[in-house]
mmCIF file of C-alpha atoms in Angstrom:
data_model
loop_
_atom_site.group_PDB
_atom_site.id
_atom_site.type_symbol
_atom_site.label_atom_id
_atom_site.label_comp_id
_atom_site.label_asym_id
_atom_site.label_seq_id
_atom_site.Cartn_x
_atom_site.Cartn_y
_atom_site.Cartn_z
ATOM 1 C CA UNK A 22 82.579 -21.636 48.974
ATOM 2 C CA UNK A 23 79.588 -22.231 50.757
ATOM 3 C CA UNK A 24 80.324 -21.199 54.759
ATOM 4 C CA UNK A 25 76.201 -21.126 56.003
ATOM 5 C CA UNK A 26 72.588 -22.197 55.861
ATOM 6 C CA UNK A 27 69.794 -19.584 56.670
ATOM 7 C CA UNK A 28 66.166 -19.450 56.014
ATOM 8 C CA UNK A 29 66.367 -15.975 55.155
ATOM 9 C CA UNK A 30 68.225 -13.093 54.408
ATOM 10 C CA UNK A 31 68.019 -9.528 55.056
ATOM 11 C CA UNK A 32 70.115 -7.187 52.928
ATOM 12 C CA UNK A 33 70.262 -3.886 54.954
ATOM 13 C CA UNK A 34 70.696 -2.900 57.935
ATOM 14 C CA UNK A 35 68.091 0.281 58.150
ATOM 15 C CA UNK A 36 64.835 0.970 59.347
ATOM 16 C CA UNK A 37 63.378 -1.725 56.690
ATOM 17 C CA UNK A 38 66.235 -3.839 57.690
ATOM 18 C CA UNK A 39 66.295 -4.191 61.107
ATOM 19 C CA UNK A 40 62.217 -5.139 61.224
ATOM 20 C CA UNK A 41 62.218 -7.251 58.307
ATOM 21 C CA UNK A 42 65.703 -9.201 60.007
ATOM 22 C CA UNK A 43 63.652 -8.920 63.852
ATOM 23 C CA UNK A 44 60.014 -10.243 62.649
ATOM 24 C CA UNK A 45 61.907 -13.043 60.673
ATOM 25 C CA UNK A 46 63.808 -14.207 63.692
ATOM 26 C CA UNK A 47 61.528 -13.809 65.768
ATOM 27 C CA UNK A 48 58.916 -15.745 63.960
ATOM 28 C CA UNK A 49 61.997 -18.613 64.457
ATOM 29 C CA UNK A 50 63.631 -18.419 61.721
ATOM 30 C CA UNK A 51 66.818 -18.646 61.370
ATOM 31 C CA UNK A 52 67.790 -14.927 59.846
ATOM 32 C CA UNK A 53 71.188 -13.850 58.453
ATOM 33 C CA UNK A 54 71.433 -9.215 57.829
ATOM 34 C CA UNK A 55 74.173 -8.624 55.354
ATOM 35 C CA UNK A 56 75.579 -4.729 56.078
ATOM 36 C CA UNK A 57 78.075 -2.535 54.669
ATOM 37 C CA UNK A 58 79.160 -1.714 58.337
ATOM 38 C CA UNK A 59 78.120 -3.005 61.368
ATOM 39 C CA UNK A 60 78.332 0.590 63.814
ATOM 40 C CA UNK A 61 75.559 1.728 61.202
ATOM 41 C CA UNK A 62 72.989 -0.266 61.722
ATOM 42 C CA UNK A 63 69.638 2.021 62.476
ATOM 43 C CA UNK A 64 71.566 4.803 60.953
ATOM 44 C CA UNK A 65 69.542 7.716 60.650
ATOM 45 C CA UNK A 66 71.294 9.577 57.996
ATOM 46 C CA UNK A 67 68.886 12.293 56.483
ATOM 47 C CA UNK A 68 66.042 13.453 58.793
ATOM 48 C CA UNK A 69 66.749 12.019 62.648
ATOM 49 C CA UNK A 70 63.274 12.119 63.089
ATOM 50 C CA UNK A 71 60.510 9.279 63.437
ATOM 51 C CA UNK A 72 56.495 10.378 63.428
ATOM 52 C CA UNK A 73 53.927 13.175 61.081
ATOM 53 C CA UNK A 74 50.922 12.235 59.437
ATOM 54 C CA UNK A 75 51.455 9.358 57.446
ATOM 55 C CA UNK A 76 54.780 7.986 58.308
ATOM 56 C CA UNK A 77 53.088 7.887 62.365
ATOM 57 C CA UNK A 78 50.726 5.742 60.453
ATOM 58 C CA UNK A 79 53.406 3.442 59.179
ATOM 59 C CA UNK A 80 55.149 3.275 63.135
ATOM 60 C CA UNK A 81 51.993 2.210 65.019
ATOM 61 C CA UNK A 82 51.137 -0.438 62.437
ATOM 62 C CA UNK A 83 54.639 -1.874 62.946
ATOM 63 C CA UNK A 84 54.271 -1.406 66.538
ATOM 64 C CA UNK A 85 51.123 -3.212 66.435
ATOM 65 C CA UNK A 86 52.638 -5.697 64.084
ATOM 66 C CA UNK A 87 55.553 -6.541 66.645
ATOM 67 C CA UNK A 88 58.001 -4.401 65.602
ATOM 68 C CA UNK A 89 61.180 -2.186 67.241
ATOM 69 C CA UNK A 90 60.594 1.788 65.731
ATOM 70 C CA UNK A 91 58.379 2.663 68.315
ATOM 71 C CA UNK A 92 60.253 1.450 70.782
ATOM 72 C CA UNK A 93 63.045 2.653 70.133
ATOM 73 C CA UNK A 94 62.307 6.223 69.605
ATOM 74 C CA UNK A 95 60.258 6.524 72.546
ATOM 75 C CA UNK A 96 63.529 5.028 74.388
ATOM 76 C CA UNK A 97 65.685 7.915 72.233
ATOM 77 C CA UNK A 98 63.516 10.401 71.581
ATOM 78 C CA UNK A 99 64.716 14.310 72.834
ATOM 79 C CA UNK A 100 61.589 15.854 71.671
ATOM 80 C CA UNK A 101 58.217 14.775 71.172
ATOM 81 C CA UNK A 102 55.317 16.971 69.864
ATOM 82 C CA UNK A 103 51.869 15.949 68.345
ATOM 83 C CA UNK A 104 51.194 17.829 65.341
ATOM 84 C CA UNK A 105 47.996 19.221 64.416
ATOM 85 C CA UNK A 106 46.360 19.667 66.932
ATOM 86 C CA UNK A 107 44.600 22.847 65.984
ATOM 87 C CA UNK A 108 42.641 20.674 63.526
ATOM 88 C CA UNK A 109 40.364 17.304 63.874
ATOM 89 C CA UNK A 110 41.718 14.270 65.868
ATOM 90 C CA UNK A 111 41.727 12.361 61.982
ATOM 91 C CA UNK A 112 45.221 14.245 61.111
ATOM 92 C CA UNK A 113 47.020 14.442 64.650
ATOM 93 C CA UNK A 114 50.060 12.633 65.031
ATOM 94 C CA UNK A 115 52.748 12.354 67.487
ATOM 95 C CA UNK A 116 56.363 12.951 65.530
ATOM 96 C CA UNK A 117 59.913 12.606 68.176
ATOM 97 C CA UNK A 118 63.174 13.798 67.064
ATOM 98 C CA UNK A 119 65.592 11.274 67.952
ATOM 99 C CA UNK A 120 68.790 11.615 68.724
ATOM 100 C CA UNK A 121 70.926 9.964 66.100
ATOM 101 C CA UNK A 122 73.816 7.761 68.157
ATOM 102 C CA UNK A 123 71.308 6.373 70.740
ATOM 103 C CA UNK A 124 68.798 5.477 68.144
ATOM 104 C CA UNK A 125 71.880 3.836 66.379
ATOM 105 C CA UNK A 126 73.261 2.225 69.220
ATOM 106 C CA UNK A 127 69.749 0.902 70.906
ATOM 107 C CA UNK A 128 68.428 -0.520 66.810
ATOM 108 C CA UNK A 129 72.556 -2.416 67.241
ATOM 109 C CA UNK A 130 72.312 -4.060 70.375
ATOM 110 C CA UNK A 131 69.026 -5.019 69.892
ATOM 111 C CA UNK A 132 69.819 -6.815 66.285
ATOM 112 C CA UNK A 133 72.709 -8.296 68.255
ATOM 113 C CA UNK A 134 70.562 -10.163 70.914
ATOM 114 C CA UNK A 135 67.825 -11.144 68.889
ATOM 115 C CA UNK A 136 67.771 -14.419 69.091
ATOM 116 C CA UNK A 137 67.843 -16.498 65.445
ATOM 117 C CA UNK A 138 69.544 -13.320 64.003
ATOM 118 C CA UNK A 139 73.151 -13.428 62.380
ATOM 119 C CA UNK A 140 75.032 -10.676 61.346
ATOM 120 C CA UNK A 141 77.222 -10.274 58.728
ATOM 121 C CA UNK A 142 79.683 -7.588 57.574
ATOM 122 C CA UNK A 143 79.610 -8.300 53.759
ATOM 123 C CA UNK A 144 77.931 -6.927 50.772
ATOM 124 C CA UNK A 145 75.650 -8.946 48.814
ATOM 125 C CA UNK A 146 76.510 -9.024 44.918
ATOM 126 C CA UNK A 147 74.724 -11.983 44.527
ATOM 127 C CA UNK A 148 71.303 -13.298 43.879
ATOM 128 C CA UNK A 149 71.613 -17.426 43.054
ATOM 129 C CA UNK A 150 68.379 -18.381 41.551
ATOM 130 C CA UNK A 151 68.022 -22.342 40.352
ATOM 131 C CA UNK A 152 64.379 -23.274 38.890
ATOM 132 C CA UNK A 153 63.177 -20.497 39.772
ATOM 133 C CA UNK A 154 64.174 -19.807 43.448
ATOM 134 C CA UNK A 155 66.328 -18.681 45.095
ATOM 135 C CA UNK A 156 69.154 -21.067 46.725
ATOM 136 C CA UNK A 157 71.800 -18.709 47.823
ATOM 137 C CA UNK A 158 73.516 -15.206 48.044
ATOM 138 C CA UNK A 159 76.904 -14.577 47.061
ATOM 139 C CA UNK A 160 79.006 -11.923 48.186
ATOM 140 C CA UNK A 161 81.605 -9.032 48.065
ATOM 141 C CA UNK A 162 84.086 -11.821 50.021
ATOM 142 C CA UNK A 163 83.532 -14.712 47.580
ATOM 143 C CA UNK A 164 81.644 -16.816 50.274
ATOM 144 C CA UNK A 165 77.902 -18.036 49.628
ATOM 145 C CA UNK A 166 75.309 -18.257 51.930
ATOM 146 C CA UNK A 167 72.530 -21.062 51.543
ATOM 147 C CA UNK A 168 68.983 -19.469 52.209
ATOM 148 C CA UNK A 169 65.216 -20.387 51.114
ATOM 149 C CA UNK A 170 64.357 -16.307 50.835
ATOM 150 C CA UNK A 171 65.531 -12.837 50.470
ATOM 151 C CA UNK A 172 64.300 -9.756 51.274
ATOM 152 C CA UNK A 173 66.353 -6.531 49.865
ATOM 153 C CA UNK A 174 66.412 -3.518 51.832
ATOM 154 C CA UNK A 175 69.613 -1.624 50.703
ATOM 155 C CA UNK A 176 67.356 1.950 50.096
ATOM 156 C CA UNK A 177 69.732 4.285 47.999
ATOM 157 C CA UNK A 178 72.532 2.277 48.432
ATOM 158 C CA UNK A 179 71.591 0.414 45.214
ATOM 159 C CA UNK A 180 73.652 1.168 42.228
ATOM 160 C CA UNK A 181 73.648 4.943 44.069
ATOM 161 C CA UNK A 182 74.755 8.430 42.826
ATOM 162 C CA UNK A 183 74.916 11.586 45.115
ATOM 163 C CA UNK A 184 74.514 14.835 43.674
ATOM 164 C CA UNK A 185 76.147 18.030 45.256
ATOM 165 C CA UNK A 186 75.310 20.827 42.767
ATOM 166 C CA UNK A 187 76.641 20.152 39.633
ATOM 167 C CA UNK A 188 78.631 16.857 40.829
ATOM 168 C CA UNK A 189 77.539 13.549 41.068
ATOM 169 C CA UNK A 190 79.504 10.411 42.308
ATOM 170 C CA UNK A 191 78.733 7.294 43.182
ATOM 171 C CA UNK A 192 77.373 6.649 47.007
ATOM 172 C CA UNK A 193 75.486 5.023 49.631
ATOM 173 C CA UNK A 194 75.204 7.803 51.655
ATOM 174 C CA UNK A 195 77.622 10.516 51.401
ATOM 175 C CA UNK A 196 81.660 9.555 51.456
ATOM 176 C CA UNK A 197 80.012 5.626 52.042
ATOM 177 C CA UNK A 198 80.672 2.898 49.115
ATOM 178 C CA UNK A 199 77.094 1.951 47.342
ATOM 179 C CA UNK A 200 76.143 -1.549 46.793
ATOM 180 C CA UNK A 201 76.431 -2.635 42.925
ATOM 181 C CA UNK A 202 76.290 -6.389 42.207
ATOM 182 C CA UNK A 203 72.511 -6.632 42.819
ATOM 183 C CA UNK A 204 71.698 -4.207 40.456
ATOM 184 C CA UNK A 205 73.082 -6.137 37.785
ATOM 185 C CA UNK A 206 71.470 -9.103 39.108
ATOM 186 C CA UNK A 207 67.870 -7.374 39.002
ATOM 187 C CA UNK A 208 69.232 -6.259 35.332
ATOM 188 C CA UNK A 209 69.467 -10.125 34.038
ATOM 189 C CA UNK A 210 66.785 -11.185 35.539
ATOM 190 C CA UNK A 211 64.769 -8.376 33.638
ATOM 191 C CA UNK A 212 63.735 -6.475 36.050
ATOM 192 C CA UNK A 213 62.936 -2.668 35.716
ATOM 193 C CA UNK A 214 65.677 -0.594 37.112
ATOM 194 C CA UNK A 215 64.523 3.227 37.829
ATOM 195 C CA UNK A 216 66.305 6.131 39.631
ATOM 196 C CA UNK A 217 64.930 6.795 42.532
ATOM 197 C CA UNK A 218 65.848 10.773 44.006
ATOM 198 C CA UNK A 219 65.517 11.760 47.504
ATOM 199 C CA UNK A 220 66.417 14.962 48.914
ATOM 200 C CA UNK A 221 68.402 16.105 52.143
ATOM 201 C CA UNK A 222 68.399 19.723 53.564
ATOM 202 C CA UNK A 223 71.647 21.044 54.332
ATOM 203 C CA UNK A 224 73.013 21.479 57.415
ATOM 204 C CA UNK A 225 73.425 24.740 59.854
ATOM 205 C CA UNK A 226 76.228 25.101 62.385
ATOM 206 C CA UNK A 227 74.444 26.150 65.189
ATOM 207 C CA UNK A 228 77.225 29.024 66.354
ATOM 208 C CA UNK A 229 76.532 30.860 62.675
ATOM 209 C CA UNK A 230 72.885 31.295 63.879
ATOM 210 C CA UNK A 231 71.398 34.443 65.894
ATOM 211 C CA UNK A 232 69.162 32.374 68.425
ATOM 212 C CA UNK A 233 67.704 35.810 69.724
ATOM 213 C CA UNK A 234 65.738 36.501 66.745
ATOM 214 C CA UNK A 235 63.905 32.897 67.402
ATOM 215 C CA UNK A 236 60.671 31.445 69.088
ATOM 216 C CA UNK A 237 61.358 28.700 70.741
ATOM 217 C CA UNK A 238 59.008 25.751 69.872
ATOM 218 C CA UNK A 239 58.900 23.189 73.223
ATOM 219 C CA UNK A 240 58.315 19.316 72.989
ATOM 220 C CA UNK A 241 54.823 18.386 74.611
ATOM 221 C CA UNK A 242 55.638 17.262 78.443
ATOM 222 C CA UNK A 243 54.337 15.083 79.174
ATOM 223 C CA UNK A 244 55.640 13.549 76.041
ATOM 224 C CA UNK A 245 53.710 11.050 73.726
ATOM 225 C CA UNK A 246 54.520 7.844 72.701
ATOM 226 C CA UNK A 247 54.657 5.636 69.925
ATOM 227 C CA UNK A 248 54.320 1.968 70.897
ATOM 228 C CA UNK A 249 51.762 0.316 72.396
ATOM 229 C CA UNK A 250 53.938 -1.614 74.730
ATOM 230 C CA UNK A 251 55.819 2.073 76.441
ATOM 231 C CA UNK A 252 54.321 3.146 79.566
ATOM 232 C CA UNK A 253 51.447 5.122 79.258
ATOM 233 C CA UNK A 254 51.692 8.802 80.063
ATOM 234 C CA UNK A 255 47.742 10.142 79.719
ATOM 235 C CA UNK A 256 45.056 10.654 77.052
ATOM 236 C CA UNK A 257 45.262 13.694 75.061
ATOM 237 C CA UNK A 258 42.458 15.516 73.820
ATOM 238 C CA UNK A 259 41.427 18.852 72.588
ATOM 239 C CA UNK A 260 39.406 21.903 73.841
ATOM 240 C CA UNK A 261 37.106 22.772 71.113
ATOM 241 C CA UNK A 262 37.518 26.432 69.809
ATOM 242 C CA UNK A 263 40.119 27.038 72.561
ATOM 243 C CA UNK A 264 43.289 25.760 70.432
ATOM 244 C CA UNK A 265 44.642 23.808 73.216
ATOM 245 C CA UNK A 266 46.021 20.685 74.455
ATOM 246 C CA UNK A 267 45.233 18.873 77.623
ATOM 247 C CA UNK A 268 46.796 15.907 78.915
ATOM 248 C CA UNK A 269 45.126 13.668 81.615
#
């Protein structure tokens, strides 16, 4: 049953899906984002941090192109730190720890209020192709949406498996369903499928840690910012030979 028409369909609502959907909508395309759970748009499941030497560069590039990630972490971060200040400036990089709930709520609100962007809580199980062109997507509910282009950002949900010790079971994130229908689409159209491994560190209960034996590692004050659009807080420079970071 064909129920609606869109220019672009984005499958997934993680970091990549958010940026793809916002970019499409802001360019004037009628865009739909499909997610399994609309409350988990922007969920930071593994490591609730943004930045680092490599990923920090990507965040800045996304920001320069009008993306949202840099703004989101500047608004919801709980600790900001410039890494590698004892080394050359080429490897300096900002990193921020995020308030996971605040980051998710920020991104959800941005997506929900973005003009031209529609959010559907449903699983896309098939992409319909005719004469070598994408023409529609089909969902778990049996609905079809006519589209001109599809961006797939399913991440670890695509036919995902979770391994805990010697146990394994199908899932996207822990205790959330994976997406199996799209795997069959790729197989039918001759795409090679390989499993990409990610790892999630164990969570520790702070009540079981003796903090008296640990050294406090505070963030920078004022904090470095990721977005070019965030109010500037100063300029960083490093005093050679004295291992000290200054803000002016």
